[in-house]
PDB file of C-alpha atoms in Angstrom:
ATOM      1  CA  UNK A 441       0.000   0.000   0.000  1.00  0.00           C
ATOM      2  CA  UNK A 442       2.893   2.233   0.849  1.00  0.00           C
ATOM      3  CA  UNK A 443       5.061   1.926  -2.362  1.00  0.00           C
ATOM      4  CA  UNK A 444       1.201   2.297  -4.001  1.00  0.00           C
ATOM      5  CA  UNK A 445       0.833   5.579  -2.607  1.00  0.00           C
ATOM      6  CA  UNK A 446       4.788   6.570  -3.548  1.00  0.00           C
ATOM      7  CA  UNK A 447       3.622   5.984  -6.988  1.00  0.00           C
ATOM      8  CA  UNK A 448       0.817   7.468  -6.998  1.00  0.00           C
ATOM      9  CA  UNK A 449       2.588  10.782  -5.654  1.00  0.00           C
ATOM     10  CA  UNK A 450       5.198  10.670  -8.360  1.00  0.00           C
ATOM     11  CA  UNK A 451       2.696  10.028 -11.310  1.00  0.00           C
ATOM     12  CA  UNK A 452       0.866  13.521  -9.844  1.00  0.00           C
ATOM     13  CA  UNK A 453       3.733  14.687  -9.593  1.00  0.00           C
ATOM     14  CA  UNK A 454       4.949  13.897 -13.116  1.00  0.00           C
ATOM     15  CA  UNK A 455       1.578  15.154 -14.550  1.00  0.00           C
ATOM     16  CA  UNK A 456       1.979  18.372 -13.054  1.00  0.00           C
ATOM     17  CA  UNK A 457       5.371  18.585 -14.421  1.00  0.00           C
ATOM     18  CA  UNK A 458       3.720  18.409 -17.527  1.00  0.00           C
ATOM     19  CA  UNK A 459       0.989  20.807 -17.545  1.00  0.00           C
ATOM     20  CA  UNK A 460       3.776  23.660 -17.069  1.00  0.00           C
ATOM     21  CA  UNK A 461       6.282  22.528 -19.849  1.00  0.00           C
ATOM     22  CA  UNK A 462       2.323  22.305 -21.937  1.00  0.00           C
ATOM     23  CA  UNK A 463       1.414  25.517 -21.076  1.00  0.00           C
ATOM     24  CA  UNK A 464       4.868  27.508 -21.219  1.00  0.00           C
ATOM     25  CA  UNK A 465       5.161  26.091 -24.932  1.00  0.00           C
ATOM     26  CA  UNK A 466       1.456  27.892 -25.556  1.00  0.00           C
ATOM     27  CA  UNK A 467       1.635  30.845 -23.772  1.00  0.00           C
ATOM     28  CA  UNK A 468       4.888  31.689 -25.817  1.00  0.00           C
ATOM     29  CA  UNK A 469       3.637  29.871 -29.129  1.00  0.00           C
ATOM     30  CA  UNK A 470       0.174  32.460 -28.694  1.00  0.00           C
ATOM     31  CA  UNK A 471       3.064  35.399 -27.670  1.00  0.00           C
ATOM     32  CA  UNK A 472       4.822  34.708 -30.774  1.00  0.00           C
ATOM     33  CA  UNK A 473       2.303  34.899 -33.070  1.00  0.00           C
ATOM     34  CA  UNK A 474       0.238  37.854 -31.590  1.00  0.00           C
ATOM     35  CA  UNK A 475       3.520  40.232 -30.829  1.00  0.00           C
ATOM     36  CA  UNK A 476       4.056  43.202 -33.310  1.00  0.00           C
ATOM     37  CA  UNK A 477       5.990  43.035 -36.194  1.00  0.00           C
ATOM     38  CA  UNK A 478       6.268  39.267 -36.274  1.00  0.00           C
ATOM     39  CA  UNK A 479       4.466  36.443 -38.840  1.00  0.00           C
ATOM     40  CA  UNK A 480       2.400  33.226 -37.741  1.00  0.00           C
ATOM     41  CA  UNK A 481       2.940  30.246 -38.336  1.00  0.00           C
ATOM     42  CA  UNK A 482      -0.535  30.347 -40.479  1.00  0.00           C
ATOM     43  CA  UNK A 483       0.673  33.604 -42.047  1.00  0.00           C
ATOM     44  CA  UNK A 484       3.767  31.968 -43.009  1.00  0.00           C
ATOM     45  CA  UNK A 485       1.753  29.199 -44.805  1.00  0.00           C
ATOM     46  CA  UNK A 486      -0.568  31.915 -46.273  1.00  0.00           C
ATOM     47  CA  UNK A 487       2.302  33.169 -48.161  1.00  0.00           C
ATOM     48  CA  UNK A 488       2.856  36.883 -45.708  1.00  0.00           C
ATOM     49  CA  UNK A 489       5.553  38.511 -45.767  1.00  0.00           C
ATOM     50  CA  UNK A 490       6.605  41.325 -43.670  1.00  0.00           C
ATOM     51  CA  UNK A 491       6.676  44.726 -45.561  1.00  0.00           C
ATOM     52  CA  UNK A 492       8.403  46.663 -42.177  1.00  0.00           C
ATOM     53  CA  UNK A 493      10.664  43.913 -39.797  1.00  0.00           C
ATOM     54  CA  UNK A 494      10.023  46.213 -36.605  1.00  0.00           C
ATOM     55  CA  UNK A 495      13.437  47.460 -36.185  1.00  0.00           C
ATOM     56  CA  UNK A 496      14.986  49.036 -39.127  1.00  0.00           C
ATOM     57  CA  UNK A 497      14.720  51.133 -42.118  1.00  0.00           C
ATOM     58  CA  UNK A 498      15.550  48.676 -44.368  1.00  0.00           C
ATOM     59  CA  UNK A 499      13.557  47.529 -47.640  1.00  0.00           C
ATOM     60  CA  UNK A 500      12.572  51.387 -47.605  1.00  0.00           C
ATOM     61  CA  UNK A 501      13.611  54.393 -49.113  1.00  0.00           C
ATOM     62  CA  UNK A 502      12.778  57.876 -49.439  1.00  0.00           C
ATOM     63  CA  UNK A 503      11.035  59.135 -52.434  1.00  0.00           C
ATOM     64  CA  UNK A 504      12.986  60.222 -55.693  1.00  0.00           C
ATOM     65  CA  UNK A 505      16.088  59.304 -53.016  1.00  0.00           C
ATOM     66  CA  UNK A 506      18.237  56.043 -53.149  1.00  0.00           C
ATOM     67  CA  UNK A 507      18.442  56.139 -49.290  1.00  0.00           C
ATOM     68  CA  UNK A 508      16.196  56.233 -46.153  1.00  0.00           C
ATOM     69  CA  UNK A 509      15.642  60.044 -45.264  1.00  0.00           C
ATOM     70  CA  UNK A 510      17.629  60.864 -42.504  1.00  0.00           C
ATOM     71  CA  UNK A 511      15.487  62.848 -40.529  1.00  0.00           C
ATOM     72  CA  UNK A 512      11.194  63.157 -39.717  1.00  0.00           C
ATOM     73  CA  UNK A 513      10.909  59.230 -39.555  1.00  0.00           C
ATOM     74  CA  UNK A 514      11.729  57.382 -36.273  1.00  0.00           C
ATOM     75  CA  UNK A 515      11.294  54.113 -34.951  1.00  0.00           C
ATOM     76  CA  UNK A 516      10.329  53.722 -31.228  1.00  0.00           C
ATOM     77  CA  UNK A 517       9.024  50.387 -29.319  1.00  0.00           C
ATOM     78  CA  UNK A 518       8.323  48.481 -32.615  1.00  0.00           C
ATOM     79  CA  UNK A 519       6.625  51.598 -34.232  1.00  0.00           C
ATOM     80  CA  UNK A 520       7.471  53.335 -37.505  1.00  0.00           C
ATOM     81  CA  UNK A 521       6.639  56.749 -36.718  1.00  0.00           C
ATOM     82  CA  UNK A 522       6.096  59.975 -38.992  1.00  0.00           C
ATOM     83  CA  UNK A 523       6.735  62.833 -36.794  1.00  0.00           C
ATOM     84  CA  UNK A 524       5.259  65.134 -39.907  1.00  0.00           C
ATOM     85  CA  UNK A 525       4.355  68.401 -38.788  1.00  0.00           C
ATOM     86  CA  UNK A 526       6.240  68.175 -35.481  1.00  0.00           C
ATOM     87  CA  UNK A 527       8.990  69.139 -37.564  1.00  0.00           C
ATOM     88  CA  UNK A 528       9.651  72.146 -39.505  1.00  0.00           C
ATOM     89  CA  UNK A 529       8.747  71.811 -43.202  1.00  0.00           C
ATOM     90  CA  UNK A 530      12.629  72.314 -43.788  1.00  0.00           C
ATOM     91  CA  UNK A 531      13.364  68.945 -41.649  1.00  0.00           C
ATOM     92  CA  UNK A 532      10.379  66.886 -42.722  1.00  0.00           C
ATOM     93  CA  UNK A 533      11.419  63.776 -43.734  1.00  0.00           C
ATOM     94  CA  UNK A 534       8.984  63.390 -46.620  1.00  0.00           C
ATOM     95  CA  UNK A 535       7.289  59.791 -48.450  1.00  0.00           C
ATOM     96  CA  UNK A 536       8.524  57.277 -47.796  1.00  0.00           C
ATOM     97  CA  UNK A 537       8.317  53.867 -50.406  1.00  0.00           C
ATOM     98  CA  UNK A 538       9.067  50.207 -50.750  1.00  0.00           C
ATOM     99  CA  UNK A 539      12.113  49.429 -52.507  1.00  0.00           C
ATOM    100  CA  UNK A 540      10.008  47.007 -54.587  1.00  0.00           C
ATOM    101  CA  UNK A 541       7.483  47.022 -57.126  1.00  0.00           C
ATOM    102  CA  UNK A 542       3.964  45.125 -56.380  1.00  0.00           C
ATOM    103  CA  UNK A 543       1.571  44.253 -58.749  1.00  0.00           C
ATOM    104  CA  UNK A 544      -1.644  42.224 -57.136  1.00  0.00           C
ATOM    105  CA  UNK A 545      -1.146  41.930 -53.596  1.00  0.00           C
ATOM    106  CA  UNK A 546      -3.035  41.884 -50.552  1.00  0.00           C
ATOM    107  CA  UNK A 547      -1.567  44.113 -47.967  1.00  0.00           C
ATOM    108  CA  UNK A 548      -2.332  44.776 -44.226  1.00  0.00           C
ATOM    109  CA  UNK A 549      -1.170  47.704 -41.506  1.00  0.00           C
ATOM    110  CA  UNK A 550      -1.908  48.881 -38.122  1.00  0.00           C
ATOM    111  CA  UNK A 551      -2.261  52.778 -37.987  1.00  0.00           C
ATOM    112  CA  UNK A 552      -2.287  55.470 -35.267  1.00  0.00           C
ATOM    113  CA  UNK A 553      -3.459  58.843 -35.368  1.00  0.00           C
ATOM    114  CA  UNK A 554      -3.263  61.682 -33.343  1.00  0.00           C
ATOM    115  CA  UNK A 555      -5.786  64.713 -33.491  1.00  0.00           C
ATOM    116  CA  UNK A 556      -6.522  66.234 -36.990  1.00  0.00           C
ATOM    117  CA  UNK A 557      -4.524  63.443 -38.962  1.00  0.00           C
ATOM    118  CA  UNK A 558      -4.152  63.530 -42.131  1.00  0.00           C
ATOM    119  CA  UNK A 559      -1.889  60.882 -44.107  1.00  0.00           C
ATOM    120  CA  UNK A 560      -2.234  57.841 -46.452  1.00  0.00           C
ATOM    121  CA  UNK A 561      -1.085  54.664 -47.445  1.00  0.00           C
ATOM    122  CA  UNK A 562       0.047  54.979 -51.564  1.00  0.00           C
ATOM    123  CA  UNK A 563       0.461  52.200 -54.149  1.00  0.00           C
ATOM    124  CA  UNK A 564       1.382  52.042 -57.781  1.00  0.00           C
ATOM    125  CA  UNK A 565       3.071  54.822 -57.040  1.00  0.00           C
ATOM    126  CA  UNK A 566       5.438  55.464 -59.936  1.00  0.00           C
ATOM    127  CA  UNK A 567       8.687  58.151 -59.410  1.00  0.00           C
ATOM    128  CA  UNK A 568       7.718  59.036 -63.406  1.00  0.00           C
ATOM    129  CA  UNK A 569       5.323  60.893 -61.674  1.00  0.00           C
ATOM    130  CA  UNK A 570       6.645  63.924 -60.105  1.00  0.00           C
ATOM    131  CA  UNK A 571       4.404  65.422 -57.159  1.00  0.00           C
ATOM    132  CA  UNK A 572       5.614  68.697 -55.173  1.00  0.00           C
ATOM    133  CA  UNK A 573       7.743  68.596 -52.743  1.00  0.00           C
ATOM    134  CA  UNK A 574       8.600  64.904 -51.095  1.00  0.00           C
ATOM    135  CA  UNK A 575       5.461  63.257 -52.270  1.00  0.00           C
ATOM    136  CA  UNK A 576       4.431  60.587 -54.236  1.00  0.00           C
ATOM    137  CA  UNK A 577       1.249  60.099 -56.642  1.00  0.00           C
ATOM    138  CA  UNK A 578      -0.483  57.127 -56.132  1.00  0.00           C
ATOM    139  CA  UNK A 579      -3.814  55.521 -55.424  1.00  0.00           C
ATOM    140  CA  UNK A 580      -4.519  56.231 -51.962  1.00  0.00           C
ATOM    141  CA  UNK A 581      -5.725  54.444 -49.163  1.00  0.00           C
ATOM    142  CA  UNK A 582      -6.631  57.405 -46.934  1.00  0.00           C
ATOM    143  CA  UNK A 583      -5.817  57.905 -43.463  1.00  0.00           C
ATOM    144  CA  UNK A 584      -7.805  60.466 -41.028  1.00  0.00           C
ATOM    145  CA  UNK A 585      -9.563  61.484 -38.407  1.00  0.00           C
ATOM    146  CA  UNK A 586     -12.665  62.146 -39.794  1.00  0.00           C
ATOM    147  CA  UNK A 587     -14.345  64.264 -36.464  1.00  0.00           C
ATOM    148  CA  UNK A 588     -11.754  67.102 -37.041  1.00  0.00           C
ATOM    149  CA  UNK A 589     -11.582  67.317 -40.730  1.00  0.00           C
ATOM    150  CA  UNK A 590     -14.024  69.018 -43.067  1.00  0.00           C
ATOM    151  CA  UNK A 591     -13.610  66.042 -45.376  1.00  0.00           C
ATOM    152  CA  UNK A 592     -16.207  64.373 -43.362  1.00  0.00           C
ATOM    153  CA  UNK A 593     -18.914  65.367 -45.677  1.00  0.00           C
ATOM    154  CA  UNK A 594     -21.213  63.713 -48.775  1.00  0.00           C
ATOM    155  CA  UNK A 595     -19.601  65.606 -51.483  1.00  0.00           C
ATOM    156  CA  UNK A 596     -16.037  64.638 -50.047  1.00  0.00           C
ATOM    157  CA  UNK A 597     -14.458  61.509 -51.095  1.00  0.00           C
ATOM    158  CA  UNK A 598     -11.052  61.667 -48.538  1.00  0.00           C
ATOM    159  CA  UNK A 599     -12.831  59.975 -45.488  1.00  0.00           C
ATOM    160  CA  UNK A 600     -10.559  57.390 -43.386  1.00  0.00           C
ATOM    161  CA  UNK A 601     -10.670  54.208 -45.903  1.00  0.00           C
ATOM    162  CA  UNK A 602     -11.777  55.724 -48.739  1.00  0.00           C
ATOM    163  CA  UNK A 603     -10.129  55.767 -51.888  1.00  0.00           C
ATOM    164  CA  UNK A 604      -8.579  58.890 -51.254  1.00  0.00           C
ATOM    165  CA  UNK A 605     -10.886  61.408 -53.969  1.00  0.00           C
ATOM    166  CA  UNK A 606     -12.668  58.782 -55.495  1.00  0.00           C
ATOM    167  CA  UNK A 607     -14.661  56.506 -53.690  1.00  0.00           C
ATOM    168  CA  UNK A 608     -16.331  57.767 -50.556  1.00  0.00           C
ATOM    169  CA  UNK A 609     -16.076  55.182 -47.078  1.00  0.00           C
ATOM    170  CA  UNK A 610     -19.417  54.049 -46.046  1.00  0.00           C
ATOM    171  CA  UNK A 611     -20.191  55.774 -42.957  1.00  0.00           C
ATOM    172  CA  UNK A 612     -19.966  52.607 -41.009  1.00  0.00           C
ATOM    173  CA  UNK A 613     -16.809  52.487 -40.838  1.00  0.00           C
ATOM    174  CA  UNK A 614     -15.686  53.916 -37.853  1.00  0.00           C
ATOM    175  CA  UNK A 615     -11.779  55.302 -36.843  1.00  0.00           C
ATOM    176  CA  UNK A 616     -10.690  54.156 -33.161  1.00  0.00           C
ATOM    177  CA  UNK A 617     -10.333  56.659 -30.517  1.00  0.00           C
ATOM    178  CA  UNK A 618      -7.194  58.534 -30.837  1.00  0.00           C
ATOM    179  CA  UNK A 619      -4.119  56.451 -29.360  1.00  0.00           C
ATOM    180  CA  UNK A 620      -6.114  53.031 -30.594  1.00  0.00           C
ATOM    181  CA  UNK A 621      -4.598  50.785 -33.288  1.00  0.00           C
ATOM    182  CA  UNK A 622      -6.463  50.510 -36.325  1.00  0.00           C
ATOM    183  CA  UNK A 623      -6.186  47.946 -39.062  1.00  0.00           C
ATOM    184  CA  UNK A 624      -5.722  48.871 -42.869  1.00  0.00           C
ATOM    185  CA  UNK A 625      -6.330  46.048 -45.473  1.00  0.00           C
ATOM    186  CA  UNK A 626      -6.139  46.708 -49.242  1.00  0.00           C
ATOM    187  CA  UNK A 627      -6.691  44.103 -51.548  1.00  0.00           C
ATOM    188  CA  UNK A 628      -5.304  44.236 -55.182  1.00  0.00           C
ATOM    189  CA  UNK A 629      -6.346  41.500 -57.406  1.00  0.00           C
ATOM    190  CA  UNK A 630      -5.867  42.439 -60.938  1.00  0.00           C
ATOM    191  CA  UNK A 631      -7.942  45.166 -61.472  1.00  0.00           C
ATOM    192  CA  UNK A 632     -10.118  44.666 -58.720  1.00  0.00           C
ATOM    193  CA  UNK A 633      -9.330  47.106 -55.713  1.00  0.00           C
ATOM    194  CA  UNK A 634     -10.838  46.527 -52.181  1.00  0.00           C
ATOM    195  CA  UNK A 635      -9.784  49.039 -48.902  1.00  0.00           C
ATOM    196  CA  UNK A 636     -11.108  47.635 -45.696  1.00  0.00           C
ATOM    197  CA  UNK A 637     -10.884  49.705 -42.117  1.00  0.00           C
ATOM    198  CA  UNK A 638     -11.269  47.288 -38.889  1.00  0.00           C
ATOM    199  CA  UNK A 639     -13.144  44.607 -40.507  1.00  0.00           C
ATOM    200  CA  UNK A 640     -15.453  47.117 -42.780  1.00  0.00           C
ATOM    201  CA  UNK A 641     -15.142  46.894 -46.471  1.00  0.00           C
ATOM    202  CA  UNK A 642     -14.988  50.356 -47.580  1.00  0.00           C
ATOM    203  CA  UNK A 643     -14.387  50.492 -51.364  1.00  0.00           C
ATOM    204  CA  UNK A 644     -14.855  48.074 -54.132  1.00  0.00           C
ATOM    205  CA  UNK A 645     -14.259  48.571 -57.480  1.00  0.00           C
ATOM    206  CA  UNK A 646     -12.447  47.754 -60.885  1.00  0.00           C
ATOM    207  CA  UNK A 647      -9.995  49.723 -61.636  1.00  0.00           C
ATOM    208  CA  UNK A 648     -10.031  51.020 -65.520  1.00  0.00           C
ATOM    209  CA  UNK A 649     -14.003  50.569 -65.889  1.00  0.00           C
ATOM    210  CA  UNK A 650     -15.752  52.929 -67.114  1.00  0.00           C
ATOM    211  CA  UNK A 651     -16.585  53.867 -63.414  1.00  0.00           C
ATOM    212  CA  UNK A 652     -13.622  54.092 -62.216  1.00  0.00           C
ATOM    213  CA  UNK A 653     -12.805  56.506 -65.041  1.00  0.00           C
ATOM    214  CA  UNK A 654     -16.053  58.400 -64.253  1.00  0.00           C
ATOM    215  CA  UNK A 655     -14.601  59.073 -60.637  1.00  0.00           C
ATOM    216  CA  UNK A 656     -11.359  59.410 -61.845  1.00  0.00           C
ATOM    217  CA  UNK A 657     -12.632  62.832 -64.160  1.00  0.00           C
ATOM    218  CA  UNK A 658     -14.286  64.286 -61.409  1.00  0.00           C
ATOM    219  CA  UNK A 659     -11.057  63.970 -58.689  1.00  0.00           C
ATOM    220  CA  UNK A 660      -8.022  65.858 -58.086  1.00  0.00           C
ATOM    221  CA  UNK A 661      -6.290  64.107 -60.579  1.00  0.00           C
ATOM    222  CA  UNK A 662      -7.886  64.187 -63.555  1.00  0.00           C
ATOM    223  CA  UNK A 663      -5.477  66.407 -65.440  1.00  0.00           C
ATOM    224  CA  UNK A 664      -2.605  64.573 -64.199  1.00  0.00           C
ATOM    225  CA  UNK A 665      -1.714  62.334 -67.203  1.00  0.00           C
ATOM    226  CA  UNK A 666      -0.663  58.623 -66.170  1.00  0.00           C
ATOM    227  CA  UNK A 667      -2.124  59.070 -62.456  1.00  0.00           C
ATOM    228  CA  UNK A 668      -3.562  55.294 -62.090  1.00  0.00           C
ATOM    229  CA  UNK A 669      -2.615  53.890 -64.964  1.00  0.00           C
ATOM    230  CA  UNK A 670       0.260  51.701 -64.275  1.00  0.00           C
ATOM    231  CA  UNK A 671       0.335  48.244 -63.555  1.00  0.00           C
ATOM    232  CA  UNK A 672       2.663  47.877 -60.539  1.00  0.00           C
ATOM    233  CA  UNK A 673       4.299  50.469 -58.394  1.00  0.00           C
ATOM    234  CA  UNK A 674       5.615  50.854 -54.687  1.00  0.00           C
ATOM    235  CA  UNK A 675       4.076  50.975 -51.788  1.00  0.00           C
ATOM    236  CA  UNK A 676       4.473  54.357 -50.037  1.00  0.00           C
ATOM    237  CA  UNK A 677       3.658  55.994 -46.578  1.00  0.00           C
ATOM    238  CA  UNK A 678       3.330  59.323 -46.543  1.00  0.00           C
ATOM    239  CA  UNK A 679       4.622  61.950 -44.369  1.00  0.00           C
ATOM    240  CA  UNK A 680       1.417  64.915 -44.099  1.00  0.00           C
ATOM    241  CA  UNK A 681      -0.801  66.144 -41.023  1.00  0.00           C
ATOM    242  CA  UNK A 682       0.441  65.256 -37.381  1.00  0.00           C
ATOM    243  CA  UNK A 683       2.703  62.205 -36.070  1.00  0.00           C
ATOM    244  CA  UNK A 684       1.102  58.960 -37.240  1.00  0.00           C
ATOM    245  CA  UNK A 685       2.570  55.304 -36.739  1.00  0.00           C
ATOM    246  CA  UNK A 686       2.641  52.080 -38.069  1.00  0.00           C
ATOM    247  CA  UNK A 687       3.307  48.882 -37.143  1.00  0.00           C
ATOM    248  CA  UNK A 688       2.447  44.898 -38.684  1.00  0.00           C
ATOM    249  CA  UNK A 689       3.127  45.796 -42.035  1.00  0.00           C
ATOM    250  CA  UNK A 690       2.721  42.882 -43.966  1.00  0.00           C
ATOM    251  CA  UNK A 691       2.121  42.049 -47.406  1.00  0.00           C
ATOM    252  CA  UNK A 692       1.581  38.767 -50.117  1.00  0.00           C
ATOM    253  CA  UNK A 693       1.985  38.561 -53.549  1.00  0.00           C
ATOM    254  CA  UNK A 694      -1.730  37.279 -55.590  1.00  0.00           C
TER     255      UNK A 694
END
């Protein structure tokens, strides 16, 4: 009965022993794939890549520059941060773009804004194009706080998610309080273009239909020959309004 009992103890004992070693290797497995800047293993199956690695400036560049601007970008606790108009327009860091081309793609960020933001997430953006200053021309997935703009109106087409000037976001989709991460999603399949903000589809359309080319005549760009037309271009971030930060930018190849 007594050796019983001492086996009983160490099989408990063993069990226990375990449980821990079980649930250290989840708890780190569920760390792992839920900390910033950092794939899944399902991601990795899914074919993600990461677009930003969380630490460095690298795979980036500055617009019409061959390096990373030196100044008016930072990167602080696994953030890439614009400082924009903290600095002086002299210092300001401007656009800043992928060193490589995409074509179709689905791409996803985290975004956060302080009060009266106003920036954007670009792609085929093209340098052919020449924009003032330190920006690029692109389609734009716009990025703002829509309760301290006057964009926030039915006539304007620059609401947070939209198609920035062509294709309003359904007022359903809603911006996070300030200091709150959003999610970006952009889906590029061909010709077909999707924006989603936090789970809300916001645009949907073909790109070169005859609606598309409607909107297109009635925007900001209209006169500016080639805007939209190419095929592939880089990815850009831009540098306009107050600081705004990213983080979990990721991208695949359709």
């Amino acid at each position: 009965m007594k050796n019983r009992g001492i086996r009983l103890i160490f099989t408990v004992a063993a069990l226990s022993i375990s449980l821990v070693f079980v649930s250290c290797f989840y708890d780190k497995a569920n760390k792992s794939s839920n900390s910033p800047n950092t794939l899944s293993e399902k991601e990795k199956k899914q074919g993600w890549n990461l677009l930003w690695d969380g630490k460095s400036f690298n795979g980036w560049r500055g617009i019409y520059q061959e390096s990373f601007p030196s100044q008016g970008w930072i990167i602080e606790a696994g953030e890439l941060i614009c400082r924009g108009n903290e600095m002086p327009d002299s210092l300001r860091g401007g656009d800043i773009i992928t060193e490589q081309k995409y074509q179709s793609f689905e791409l996803k960020c985290e975004f956060k804004i302080k009060d009266k933001a106003n920036s954007g997430v670009k792609y085929f953006v093209d340098e052919s194009l020449k924009s003032a200053g330190k920006h690029g021309l692109g389609l734009e997935y716009a990025i703002l706080d829509n309760e301290n703009w006057p964009y926030d109106k039915p006539d304007y087409n620059r609401t947070c998610g939209s198609l920035y000037d062509l294709v309003r976001a359904p007022v359903n989709a809603k911006v996070k309080p300030m200091g709150e991460w959003n999610e970006c999603r952009i889906i590029v399949d061909g010709n077909h273009i999707e924006h989603w903000l936090n789970s809300v589809k916001t645009v949907d359309i073909e790109k070169n239909s005859d609606k598309y080319y409607q909107l297109l005549q009635k925007s900001k760009y209209a006169n500016i020959k080639g805007w939209g037309e190419f095929k592939n271009g880089h990815i850009l971030l831009q540098d306009e309004g107050p600081r705004t930060s990213f983080r979990n930018i990721k991208i695949r190849e359709l």
